[in-house]
Coordinates of C-alpha atoms in Angstrom, one line a residue:
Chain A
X1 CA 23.4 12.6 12.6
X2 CA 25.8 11.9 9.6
X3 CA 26.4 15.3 7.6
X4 CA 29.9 14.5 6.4
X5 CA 29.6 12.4 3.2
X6 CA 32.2 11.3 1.3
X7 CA 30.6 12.9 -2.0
X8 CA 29.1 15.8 -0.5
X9 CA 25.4 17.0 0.7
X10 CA 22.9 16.7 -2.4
X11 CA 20.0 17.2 -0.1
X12 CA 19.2 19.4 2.9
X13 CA 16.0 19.3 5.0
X14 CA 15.5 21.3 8.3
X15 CA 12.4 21.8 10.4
X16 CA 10.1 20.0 7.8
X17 CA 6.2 20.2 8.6
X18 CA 3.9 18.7 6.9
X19 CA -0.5 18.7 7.2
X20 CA -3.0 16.9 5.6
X21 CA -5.8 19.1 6.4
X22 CA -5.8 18.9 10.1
X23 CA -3.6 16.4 10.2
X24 CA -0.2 16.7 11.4
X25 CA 1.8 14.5 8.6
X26 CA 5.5 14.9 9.2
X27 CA 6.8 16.9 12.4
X28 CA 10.1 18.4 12.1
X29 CA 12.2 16.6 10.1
X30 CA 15.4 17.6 9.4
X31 CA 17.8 15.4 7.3
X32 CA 21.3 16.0 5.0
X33 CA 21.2 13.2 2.1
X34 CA 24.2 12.5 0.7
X35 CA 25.2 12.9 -3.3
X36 CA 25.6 9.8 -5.8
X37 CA 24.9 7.3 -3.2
X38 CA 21.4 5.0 -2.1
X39 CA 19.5 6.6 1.3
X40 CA 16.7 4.4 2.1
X41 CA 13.4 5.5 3.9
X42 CA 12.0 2.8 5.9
X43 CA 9.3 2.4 8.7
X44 CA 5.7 0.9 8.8
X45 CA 2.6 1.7 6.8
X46 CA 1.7 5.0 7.4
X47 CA 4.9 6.6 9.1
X48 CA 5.3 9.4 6.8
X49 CA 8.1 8.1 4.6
X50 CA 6.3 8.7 1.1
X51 CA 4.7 11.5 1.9
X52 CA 8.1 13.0 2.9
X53 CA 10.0 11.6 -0.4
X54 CA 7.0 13.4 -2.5
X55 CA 8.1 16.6 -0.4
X56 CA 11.4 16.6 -2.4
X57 CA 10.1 16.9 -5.7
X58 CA 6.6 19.1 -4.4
X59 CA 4.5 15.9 -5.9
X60 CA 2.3 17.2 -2.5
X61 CA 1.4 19.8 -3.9
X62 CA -0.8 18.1 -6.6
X63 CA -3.0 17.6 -3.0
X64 CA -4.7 20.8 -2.5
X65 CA -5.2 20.2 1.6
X66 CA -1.3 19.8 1.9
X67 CA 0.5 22.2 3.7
X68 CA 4.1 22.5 4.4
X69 CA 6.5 24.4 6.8
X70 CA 10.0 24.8 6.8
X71 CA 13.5 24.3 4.8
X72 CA 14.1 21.8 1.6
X73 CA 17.0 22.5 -0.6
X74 CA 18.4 20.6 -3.4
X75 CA 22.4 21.6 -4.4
X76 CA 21.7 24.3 -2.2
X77 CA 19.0 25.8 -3.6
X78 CA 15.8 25.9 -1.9
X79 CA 12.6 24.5 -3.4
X80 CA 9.7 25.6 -0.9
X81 CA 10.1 29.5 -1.7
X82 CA 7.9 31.8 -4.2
X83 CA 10.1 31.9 -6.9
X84 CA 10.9 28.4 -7.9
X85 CA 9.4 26.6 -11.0
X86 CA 8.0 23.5 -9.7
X87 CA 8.3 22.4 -13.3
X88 CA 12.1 23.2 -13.3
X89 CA 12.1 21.0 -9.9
X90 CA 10.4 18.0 -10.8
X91 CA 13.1 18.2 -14.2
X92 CA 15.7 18.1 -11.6
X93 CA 14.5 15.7 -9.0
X94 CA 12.7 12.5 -11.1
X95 CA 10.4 10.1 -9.4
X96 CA 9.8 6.3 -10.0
X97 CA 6.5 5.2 -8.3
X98 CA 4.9 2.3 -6.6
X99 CA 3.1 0.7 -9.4
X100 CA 5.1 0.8 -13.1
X101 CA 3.1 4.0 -14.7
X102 CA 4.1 4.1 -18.3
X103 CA 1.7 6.3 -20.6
X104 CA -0.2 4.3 -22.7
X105 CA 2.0 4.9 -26.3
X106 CA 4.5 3.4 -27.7
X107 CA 7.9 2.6 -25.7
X108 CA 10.0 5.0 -27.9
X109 CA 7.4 7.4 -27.1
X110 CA 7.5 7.1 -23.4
X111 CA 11.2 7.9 -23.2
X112 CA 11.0 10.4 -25.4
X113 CA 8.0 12.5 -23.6
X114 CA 10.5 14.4 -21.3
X115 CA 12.7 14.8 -23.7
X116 CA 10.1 16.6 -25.9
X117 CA 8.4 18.4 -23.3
X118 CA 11.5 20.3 -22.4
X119 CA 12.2 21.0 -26.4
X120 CA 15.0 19.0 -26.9
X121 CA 16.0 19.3 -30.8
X122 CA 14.2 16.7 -32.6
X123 CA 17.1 14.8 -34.4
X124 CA 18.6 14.6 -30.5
X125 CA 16.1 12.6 -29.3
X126 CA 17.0 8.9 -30.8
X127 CA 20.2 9.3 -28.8
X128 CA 18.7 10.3 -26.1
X129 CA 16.1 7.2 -26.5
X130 CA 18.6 5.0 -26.8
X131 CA 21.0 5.7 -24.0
X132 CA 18.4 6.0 -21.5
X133 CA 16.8 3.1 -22.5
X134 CA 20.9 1.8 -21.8
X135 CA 21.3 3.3 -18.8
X136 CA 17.5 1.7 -17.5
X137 CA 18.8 -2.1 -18.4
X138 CA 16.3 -2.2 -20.8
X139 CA 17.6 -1.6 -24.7
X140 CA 18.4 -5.3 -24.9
X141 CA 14.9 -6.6 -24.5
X142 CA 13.6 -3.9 -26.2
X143 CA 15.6 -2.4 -28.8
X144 CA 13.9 -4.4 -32.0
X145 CA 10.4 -3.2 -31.1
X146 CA 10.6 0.5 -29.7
X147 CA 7.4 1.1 -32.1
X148 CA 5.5 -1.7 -29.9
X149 CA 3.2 0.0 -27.2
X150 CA 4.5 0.1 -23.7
X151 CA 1.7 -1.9 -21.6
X152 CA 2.9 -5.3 -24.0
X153 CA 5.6 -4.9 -21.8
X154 CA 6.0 -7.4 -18.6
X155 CA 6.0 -5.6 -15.1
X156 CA 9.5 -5.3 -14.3
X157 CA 10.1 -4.2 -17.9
X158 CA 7.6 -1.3 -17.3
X159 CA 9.0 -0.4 -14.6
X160 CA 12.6 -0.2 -16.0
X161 CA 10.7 1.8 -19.0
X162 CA 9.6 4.2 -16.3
X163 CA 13.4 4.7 -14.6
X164 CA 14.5 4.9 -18.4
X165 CA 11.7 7.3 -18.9
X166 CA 13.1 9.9 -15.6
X167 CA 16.6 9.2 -16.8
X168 CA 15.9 10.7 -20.0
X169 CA 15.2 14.4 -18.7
X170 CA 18.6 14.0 -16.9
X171 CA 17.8 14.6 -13.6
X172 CA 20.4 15.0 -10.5
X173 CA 18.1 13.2 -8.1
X174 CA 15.6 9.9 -8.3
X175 CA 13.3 9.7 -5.8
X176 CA 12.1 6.1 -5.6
X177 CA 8.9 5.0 -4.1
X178 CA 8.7 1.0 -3.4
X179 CA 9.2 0.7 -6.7
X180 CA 9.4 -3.0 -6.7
X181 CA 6.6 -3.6 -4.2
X182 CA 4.2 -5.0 -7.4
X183 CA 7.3 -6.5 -9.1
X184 CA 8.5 -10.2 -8.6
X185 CA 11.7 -11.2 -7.2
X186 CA 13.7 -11.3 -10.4
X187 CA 12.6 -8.2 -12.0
X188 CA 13.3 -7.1 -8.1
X189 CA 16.9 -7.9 -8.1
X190 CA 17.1 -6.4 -11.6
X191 CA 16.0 -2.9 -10.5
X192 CA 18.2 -3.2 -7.1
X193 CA 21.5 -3.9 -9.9
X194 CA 20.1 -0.8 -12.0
X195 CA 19.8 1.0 -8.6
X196 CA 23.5 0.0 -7.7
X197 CA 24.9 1.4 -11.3
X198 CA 22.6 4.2 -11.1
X199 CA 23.8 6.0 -8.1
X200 CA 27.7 6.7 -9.8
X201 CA 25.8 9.3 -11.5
X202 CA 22.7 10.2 -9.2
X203 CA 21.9 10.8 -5.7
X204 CA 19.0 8.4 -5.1
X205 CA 16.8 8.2 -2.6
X206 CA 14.4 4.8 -1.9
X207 CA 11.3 4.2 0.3
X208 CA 10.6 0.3 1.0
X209 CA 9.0 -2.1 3.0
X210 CA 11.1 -4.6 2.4
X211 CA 13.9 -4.2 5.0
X212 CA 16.6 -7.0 3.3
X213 CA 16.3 -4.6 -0.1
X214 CA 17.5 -1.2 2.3
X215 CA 20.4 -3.4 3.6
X216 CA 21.0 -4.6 0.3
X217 CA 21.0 -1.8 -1.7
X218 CA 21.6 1.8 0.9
X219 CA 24.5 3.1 1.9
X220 CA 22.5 5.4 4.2
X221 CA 19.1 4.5 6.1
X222 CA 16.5 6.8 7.9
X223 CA 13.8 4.9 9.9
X224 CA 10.2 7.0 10.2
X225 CA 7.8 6.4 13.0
X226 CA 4.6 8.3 12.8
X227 CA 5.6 11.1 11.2
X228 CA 8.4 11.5 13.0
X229 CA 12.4 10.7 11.8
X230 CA 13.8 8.5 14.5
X231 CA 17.0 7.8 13.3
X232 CA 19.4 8.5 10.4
X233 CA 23.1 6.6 9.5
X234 CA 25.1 4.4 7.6
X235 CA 23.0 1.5 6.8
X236 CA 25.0 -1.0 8.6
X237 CA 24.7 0.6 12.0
X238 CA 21.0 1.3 11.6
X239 CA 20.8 -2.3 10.8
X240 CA 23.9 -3.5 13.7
X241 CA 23.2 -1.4 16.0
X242 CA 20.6 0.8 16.1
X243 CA 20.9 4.0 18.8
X244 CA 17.0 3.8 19.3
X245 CA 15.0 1.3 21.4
X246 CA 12.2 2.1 18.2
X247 CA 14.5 1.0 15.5
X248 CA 15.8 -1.7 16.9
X249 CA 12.2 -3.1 17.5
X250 CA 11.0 -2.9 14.0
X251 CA 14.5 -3.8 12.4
X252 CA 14.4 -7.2 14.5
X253 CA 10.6 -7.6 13.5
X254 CA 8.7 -6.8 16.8
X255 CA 6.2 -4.6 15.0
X256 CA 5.5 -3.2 11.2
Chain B
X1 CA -38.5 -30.4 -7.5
X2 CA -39.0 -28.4 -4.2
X3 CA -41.1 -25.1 -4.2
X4 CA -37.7 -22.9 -3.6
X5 CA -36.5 -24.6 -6.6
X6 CA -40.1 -23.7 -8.4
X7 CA -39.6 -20.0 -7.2
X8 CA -35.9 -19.8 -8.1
X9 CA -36.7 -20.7 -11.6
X10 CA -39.8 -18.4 -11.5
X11 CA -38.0 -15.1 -10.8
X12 CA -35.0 -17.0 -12.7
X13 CA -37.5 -16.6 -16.1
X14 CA -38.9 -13.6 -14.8
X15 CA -36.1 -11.5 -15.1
X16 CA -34.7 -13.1 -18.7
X17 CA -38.0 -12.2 -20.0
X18 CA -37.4 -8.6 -18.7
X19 CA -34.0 -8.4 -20.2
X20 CA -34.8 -9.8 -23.7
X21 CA -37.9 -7.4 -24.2
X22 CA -35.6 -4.9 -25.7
X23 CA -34.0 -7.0 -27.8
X24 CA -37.1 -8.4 -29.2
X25 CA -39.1 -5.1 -29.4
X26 CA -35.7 -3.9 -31.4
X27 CA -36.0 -7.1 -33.4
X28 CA -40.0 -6.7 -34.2
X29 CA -39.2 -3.1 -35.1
X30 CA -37.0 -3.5 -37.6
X31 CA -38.8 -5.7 -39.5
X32 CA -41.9 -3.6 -39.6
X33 CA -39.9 -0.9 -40.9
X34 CA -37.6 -2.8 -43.2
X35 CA -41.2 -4.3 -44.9
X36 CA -42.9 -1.2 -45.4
X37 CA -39.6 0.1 -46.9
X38 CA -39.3 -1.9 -49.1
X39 CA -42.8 -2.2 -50.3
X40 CA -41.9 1.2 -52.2
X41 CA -39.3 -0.5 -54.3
X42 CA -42.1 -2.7 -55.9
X43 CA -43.8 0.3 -57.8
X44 CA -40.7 2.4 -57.8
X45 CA -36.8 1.7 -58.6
X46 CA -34.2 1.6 -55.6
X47 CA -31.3 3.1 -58.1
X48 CA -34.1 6.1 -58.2
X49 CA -34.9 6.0 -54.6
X50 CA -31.4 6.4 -54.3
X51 CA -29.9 8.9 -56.9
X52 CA -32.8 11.3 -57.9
X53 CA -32.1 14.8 -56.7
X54 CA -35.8 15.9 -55.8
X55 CA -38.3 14.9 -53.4
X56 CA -41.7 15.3 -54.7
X57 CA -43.8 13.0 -52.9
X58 CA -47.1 14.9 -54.4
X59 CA -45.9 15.0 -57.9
X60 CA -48.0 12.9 -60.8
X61 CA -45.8 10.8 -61.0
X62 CA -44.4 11.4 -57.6
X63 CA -40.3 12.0 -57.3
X64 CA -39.0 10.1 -54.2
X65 CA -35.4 11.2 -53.8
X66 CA -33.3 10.1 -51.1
X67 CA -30.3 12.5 -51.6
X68 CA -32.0 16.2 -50.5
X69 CA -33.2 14.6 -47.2
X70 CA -30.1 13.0 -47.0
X71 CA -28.0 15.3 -47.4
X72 CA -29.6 17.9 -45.2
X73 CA -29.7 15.8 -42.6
X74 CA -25.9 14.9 -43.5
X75 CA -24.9 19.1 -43.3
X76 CA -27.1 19.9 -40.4
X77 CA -25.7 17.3 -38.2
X78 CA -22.4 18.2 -39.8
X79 CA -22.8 21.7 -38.8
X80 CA -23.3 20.5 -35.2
X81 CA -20.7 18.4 -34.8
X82 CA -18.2 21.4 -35.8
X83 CA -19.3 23.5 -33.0
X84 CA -20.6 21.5 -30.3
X85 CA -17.5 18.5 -30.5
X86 CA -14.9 21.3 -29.6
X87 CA -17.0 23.1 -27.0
X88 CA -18.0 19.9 -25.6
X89 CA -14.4 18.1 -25.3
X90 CA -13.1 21.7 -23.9
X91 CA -15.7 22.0 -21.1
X92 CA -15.0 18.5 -20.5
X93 CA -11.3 18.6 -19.7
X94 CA -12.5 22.0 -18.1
X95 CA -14.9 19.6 -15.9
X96 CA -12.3 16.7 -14.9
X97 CA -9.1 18.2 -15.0
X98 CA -9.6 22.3 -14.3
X99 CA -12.1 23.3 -12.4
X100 CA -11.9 22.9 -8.6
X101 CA -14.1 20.3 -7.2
X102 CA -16.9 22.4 -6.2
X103 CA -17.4 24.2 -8.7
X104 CA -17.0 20.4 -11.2
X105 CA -20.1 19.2 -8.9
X106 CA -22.5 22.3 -10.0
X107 CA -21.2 22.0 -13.4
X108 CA -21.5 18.2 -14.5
X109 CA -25.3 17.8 -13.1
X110 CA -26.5 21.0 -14.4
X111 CA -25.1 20.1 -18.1
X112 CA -26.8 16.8 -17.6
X113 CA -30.1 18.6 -17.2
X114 CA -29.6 20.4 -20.2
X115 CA -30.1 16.8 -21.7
X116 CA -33.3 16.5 -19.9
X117 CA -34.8 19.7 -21.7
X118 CA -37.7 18.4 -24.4
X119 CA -36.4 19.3 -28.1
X120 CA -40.0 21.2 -28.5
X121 CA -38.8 23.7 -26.3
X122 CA -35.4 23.9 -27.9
X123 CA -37.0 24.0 -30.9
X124 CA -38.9 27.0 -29.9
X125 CA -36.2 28.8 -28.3
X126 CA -34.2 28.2 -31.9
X127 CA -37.8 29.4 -33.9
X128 CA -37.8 32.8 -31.6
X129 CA -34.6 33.5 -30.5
X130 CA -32.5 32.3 -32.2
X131 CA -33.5 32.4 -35.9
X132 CA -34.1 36.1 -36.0
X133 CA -30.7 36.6 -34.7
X134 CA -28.9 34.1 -37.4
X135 CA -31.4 36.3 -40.7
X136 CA -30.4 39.8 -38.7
X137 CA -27.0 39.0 -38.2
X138 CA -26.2 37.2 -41.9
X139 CA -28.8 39.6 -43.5
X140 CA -30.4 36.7 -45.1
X141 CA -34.0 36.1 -46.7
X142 CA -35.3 33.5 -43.5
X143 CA -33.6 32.8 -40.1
X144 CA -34.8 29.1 -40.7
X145 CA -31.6 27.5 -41.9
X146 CA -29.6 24.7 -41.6
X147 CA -27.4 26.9 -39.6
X148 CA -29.8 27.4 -37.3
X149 CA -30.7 23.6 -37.0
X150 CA -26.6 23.1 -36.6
X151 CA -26.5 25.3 -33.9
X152 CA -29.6 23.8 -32.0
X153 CA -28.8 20.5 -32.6
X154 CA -24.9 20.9 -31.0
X155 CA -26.4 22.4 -28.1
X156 CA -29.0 19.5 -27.8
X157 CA -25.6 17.2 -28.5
X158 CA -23.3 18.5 -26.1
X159 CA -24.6 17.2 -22.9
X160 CA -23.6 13.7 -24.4
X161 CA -20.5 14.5 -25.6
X162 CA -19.6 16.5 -22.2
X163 CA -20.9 13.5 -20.4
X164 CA -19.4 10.8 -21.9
X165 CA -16.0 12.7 -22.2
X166 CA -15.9 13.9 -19.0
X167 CA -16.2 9.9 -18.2
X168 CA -13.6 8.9 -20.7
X169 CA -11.1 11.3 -19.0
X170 CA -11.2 11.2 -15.5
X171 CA -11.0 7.4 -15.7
X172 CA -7.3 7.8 -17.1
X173 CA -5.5 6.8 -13.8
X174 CA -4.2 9.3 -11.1
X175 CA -0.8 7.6 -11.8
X176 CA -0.3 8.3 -15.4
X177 CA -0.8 12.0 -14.5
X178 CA 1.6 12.0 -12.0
X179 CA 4.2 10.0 -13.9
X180 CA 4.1 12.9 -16.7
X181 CA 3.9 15.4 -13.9
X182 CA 6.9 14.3 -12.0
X183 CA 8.9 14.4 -15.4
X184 CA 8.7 18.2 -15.3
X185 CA 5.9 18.7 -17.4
X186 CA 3.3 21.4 -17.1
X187 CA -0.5 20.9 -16.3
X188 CA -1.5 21.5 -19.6
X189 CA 1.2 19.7 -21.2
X190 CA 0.0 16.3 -19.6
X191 CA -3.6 17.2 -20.5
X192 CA -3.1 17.2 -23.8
X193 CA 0.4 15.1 -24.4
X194 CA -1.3 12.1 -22.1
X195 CA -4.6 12.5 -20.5
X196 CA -6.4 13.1 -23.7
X197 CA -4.9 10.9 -26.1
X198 CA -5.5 8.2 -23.4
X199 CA -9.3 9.0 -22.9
X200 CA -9.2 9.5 -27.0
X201 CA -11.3 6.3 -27.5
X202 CA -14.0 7.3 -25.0
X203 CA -13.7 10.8 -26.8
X204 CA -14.4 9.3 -29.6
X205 CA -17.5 7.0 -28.4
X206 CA -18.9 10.4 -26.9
X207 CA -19.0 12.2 -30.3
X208 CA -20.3 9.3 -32.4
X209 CA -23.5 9.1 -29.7
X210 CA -23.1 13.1 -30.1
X211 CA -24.0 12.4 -33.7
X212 CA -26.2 9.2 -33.5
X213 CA -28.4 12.2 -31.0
X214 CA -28.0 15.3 -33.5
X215 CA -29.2 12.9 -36.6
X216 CA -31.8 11.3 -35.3
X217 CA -33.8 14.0 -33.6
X218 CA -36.7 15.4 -35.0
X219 CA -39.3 18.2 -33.3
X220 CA -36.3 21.1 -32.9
X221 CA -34.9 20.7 -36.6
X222 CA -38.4 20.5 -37.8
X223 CA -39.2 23.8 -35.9
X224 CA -36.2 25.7 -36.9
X225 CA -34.4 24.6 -40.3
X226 CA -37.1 26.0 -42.5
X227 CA -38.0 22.3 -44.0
X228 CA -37.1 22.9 -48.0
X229 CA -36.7 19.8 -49.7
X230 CA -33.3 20.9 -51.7
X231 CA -29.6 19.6 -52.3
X232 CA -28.0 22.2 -50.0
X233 CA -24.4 23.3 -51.3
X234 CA -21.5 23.3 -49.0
X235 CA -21.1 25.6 -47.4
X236 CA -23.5 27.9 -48.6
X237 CA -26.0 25.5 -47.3
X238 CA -25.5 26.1 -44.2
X239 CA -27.3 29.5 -44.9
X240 CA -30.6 28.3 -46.4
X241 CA -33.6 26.5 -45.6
X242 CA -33.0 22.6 -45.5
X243 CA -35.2 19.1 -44.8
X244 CA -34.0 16.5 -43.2
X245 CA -34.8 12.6 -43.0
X246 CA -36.5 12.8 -39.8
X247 CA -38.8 16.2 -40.5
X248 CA -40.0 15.0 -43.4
X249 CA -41.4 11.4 -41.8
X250 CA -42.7 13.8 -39.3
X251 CA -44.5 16.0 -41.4
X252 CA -45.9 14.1 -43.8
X253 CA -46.9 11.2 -42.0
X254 CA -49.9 12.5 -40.5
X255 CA -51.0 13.4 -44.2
X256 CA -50.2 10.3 -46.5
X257 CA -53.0 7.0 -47.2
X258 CA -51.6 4.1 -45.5
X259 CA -50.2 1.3 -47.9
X260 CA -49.6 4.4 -50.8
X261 CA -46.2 4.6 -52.4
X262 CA -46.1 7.8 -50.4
X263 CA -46.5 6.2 -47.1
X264 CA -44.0 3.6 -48.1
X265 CA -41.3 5.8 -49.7
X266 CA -41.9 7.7 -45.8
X267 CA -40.9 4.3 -44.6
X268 CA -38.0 3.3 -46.7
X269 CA -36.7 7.2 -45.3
X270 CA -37.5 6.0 -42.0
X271 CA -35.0 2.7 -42.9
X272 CA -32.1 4.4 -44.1
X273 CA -32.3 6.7 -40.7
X274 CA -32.3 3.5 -38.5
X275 CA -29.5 2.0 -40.4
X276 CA -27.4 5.3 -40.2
X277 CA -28.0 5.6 -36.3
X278 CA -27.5 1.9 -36.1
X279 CA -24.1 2.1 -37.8
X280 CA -23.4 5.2 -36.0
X281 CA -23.7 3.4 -32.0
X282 CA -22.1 0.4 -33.1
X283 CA -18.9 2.6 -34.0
X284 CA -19.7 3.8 -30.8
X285 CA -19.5 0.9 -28.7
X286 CA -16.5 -0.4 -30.4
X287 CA -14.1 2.7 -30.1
X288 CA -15.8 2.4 -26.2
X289 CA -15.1 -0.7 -25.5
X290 CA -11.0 -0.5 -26.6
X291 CA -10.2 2.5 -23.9
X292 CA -10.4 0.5 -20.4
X293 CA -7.6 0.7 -18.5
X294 CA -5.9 -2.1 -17.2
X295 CA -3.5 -0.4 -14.7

């Protein structure tokens, strides 16, 4: 397993358990992710690879029959022990969902929430509006009708709204999950070029289903199987030549 | 044409039947009650009706003035509305958002039965429980007050409004709760910076039926508000005896000659109360109607 990275560990997972109720979610993972680059999750429906991206910013614990054992630190401090502010965390670590979620306001507004919420001084904030809204590929389309309210906007555009909307609290991590699994292939290759620019100044990590996208876009790919992390490395020898029998099978499309 | 056919176009008329017979018992009913309205205004003036400050139904020659009955309708129902639209918006973000799930599924059928509860018996509660306390506490002359209506009347109210908002809020979508979560924010923060203002319009639609319920009803104010046919000040009102629209149809009904001026002017009461309410739910239904979700 890779722990050397060119830019350093942003990321450090050991013995990671995870249950839904009874259910044994994730066993044992243990994984370094490296800083400012793209590690992707991939494996088939139900393997575990969400529910372990929502570990790293405690979005699990919004389920009150999770339950989780073992090690996560971010920059080397650990997130899963009594004293952390989960609030503090999810500043640090943002997250870009499946589905484009902006809050039903205006698109100023939506950037701006974060902003806000952690008191940012009130004449800051159009800056701050305006160069996340840069930095999400998005103030060209939308820079003459911030005022106009944020579902007018197309699906890809939301969804740019929403990575302009976590860029805005300045976070050190974004946790992506499929986030262009409801998008069509142009606003697709649009987020994957945002992605690209993005990860000179953030470590990002990426769950898809869509395995050309990980070879596209990661420089570092772990494969889940049942809740289990099969194998981790640089994407092109998890896509070249895969250690496991298991990747190799879904990679060259024998299940998934 | 085959006998399926026949039957198809039997139930077919059956059931359009069964669906228009509110419409046209709606229809039928207000033109009964628009007619005898306005029956009054052929022995006395509308600008009258409307503007004379005293209600003297018995008088030779009779008063019939809207504004007392009006307006004590108008400051018990807006006596109601101040305490029972925050209560009800608080215990329903309490409901949907707060509580844990167990405790959310004894609390949202139980407030439903609350609405369940006959207004006599509220209004009995208010005439013996509750209006000694209000002419102890406020050392005033009677217990039976508007006060004492407002405070009936938001209890009899908030089941709606808890209802209905509780709706409004837990349909915002999971996701929109979880995209303001994951930006740091606090619970609280993304109740009332997101959740709420996204359920505002179903909020909204739950206290306009809150009010359409609190002006309408009848037996509990009629029990408890003391029934004094006055212009009430504001808010000094709030601590004396009061009519409203619907107390004094009710109580003077029973007593008036059919086709009198009386009975009429009871009528043309009875139209400006439809109207109102009408008003009221159509507000309702359009504020409603502009919150669904399309996410």
């Amino acid at each position: 397993m890779p722990d050397n990275f060119a830019n350093g560990t942003e990321i450090e997972v050991t013995n990671l358990n995870l249950w839904y109720g009874e259910n044994h979610a994730l066993h044992d993972i243990s994984i370094n992710i490296p800083k400012n680059s793209v590690t992707a999750f991939i494996g088939p429906s139900g393997c575990g690879k969400s529910t372990f991206l929502r570990c790293l910013n405690r979005m699990n614990d919004l389920i009150t029959s999770c339950r989780t054992e073992g090690n996560v630190g971010i920059n080397g401090q650990a997130i899963y022990t009594k004293d952390v502010d989960v609030v503090d965390l999810r500043k640090r670590v943002g997250m870009v969902f499946q589905k484009p979620n902006p809050f039903p306001m205006s698109i100023y507004d939506n950037v701006a929430y974060g902003p806000r919420i952690h008191g940012a001084k009130k004449n800051a904030i159009d800056g701050i509006v305006e160069d996340a809204l840069k930095a999400g590929a998005l103030w060209g389309e939308v820079s003459d009708r911030l005022n106009s309210p944020a579902l007018d906007l197309s699906g890809g555009q939301q969804q740019r709204l929403c990575i302009a909307r976590t860029l805005a609290v300045k976070p050190e991590v974004i946790l992506f999950d499929e986030p262009c699994s409801a998008l069509d292939p142009i606003s697709t290759s649009k987020i994957e070029d945002l992605i690209l620019e993005l990860k000179k100044n953030y470590t990002i990590v990426i769950v898809t289903h869509n395995m050309q996208q990980a070879a596209r876009i990661s420089d570092y790919t772990a494969f889940f199987l049942l809740g289990d992390l099969i194998e981790f490395g640089k994407t092109e020898q998890i896509f070249e030549s895969p250690k496991e029998k298991a990747t190799e099978d879904y990679i060259t499309g024998r299940f998934g | 044409m085959s006998g399926k056919n026949i039957r198809e176009k039997g139930i077919q008329s059956l059931l359009f039947l069964s669906g228009t017979v509110a419409v046209v018992a709606l229809f039928l009913l207000c033109i009964f009650l628009f007619r005898e309205g306005i029956l009054l205004f052929e022995d006395y003036p509308v600008s009258s009706f409307l503007t004379n400050t005293k209600w003297f139904p018995t008088a030779s020659p009779p008063i019939f003035g809207l504004l007392p009955l009006l307006l004590g309708s108008l400051i018990v129902t807006a006596g109601a509305i101040m305490f029972s639209v925050p209560l009800g918006i608080a215990a329903a973000i309490y409901i949907s958002e707060l509580a844990n799930p167990r405790i959310s599924s004894i609390l949202k059928p139980v407030t439903e039965i609350l609405a369940g509860i006959p207004s006599v018996v509220f209004g009995f509660f208010g005439l013996v429980i509750l209006a000694p306390v209000v002419q102890r506490t406020l050392e005033i002359p009677t217990g039976q007050t508007a006060l004492t209506g407002s405070i009936m009347l938001g209890i009899m109210a908030l089941p709606t409004i808890i209802s209905i908002s509780e709706d409004a809020i837990s349909s915002v979508p999971r996701s929109i709760k979880e995209g303001s979560l994951a930006l740091g924010s606090t619970k609280w923060q993304t109740i009332y910076r997101v959740t709420v203002p996204a359920a505002l319009s179903g909020i909204s639609a739950a206290v306009m039926l809150g009010i359409g319920r609190a002006i309408g009803e009848t037996m509990t104010v009629m029990m408890v508000t003391g029934n004094s046919a006055v212009i009430p000040g504001f808010p000094s009102g709030l601590f004396a005896p009061v009519r409203t629209m619907t107390a004094t149809i009710a109580l003077e009904m029973g007593e008036v000659p059919q086709g009198s001026d009386h009975f009429h002017a009871l009528f043309a009461v009875g139209s400006v109360l439809f109207i109102t309410t009408f008003i009221i739910n159509i507000l309702a239904n359009y504020v409603k109607r502009r919150y669904r979700f399309n996410l």
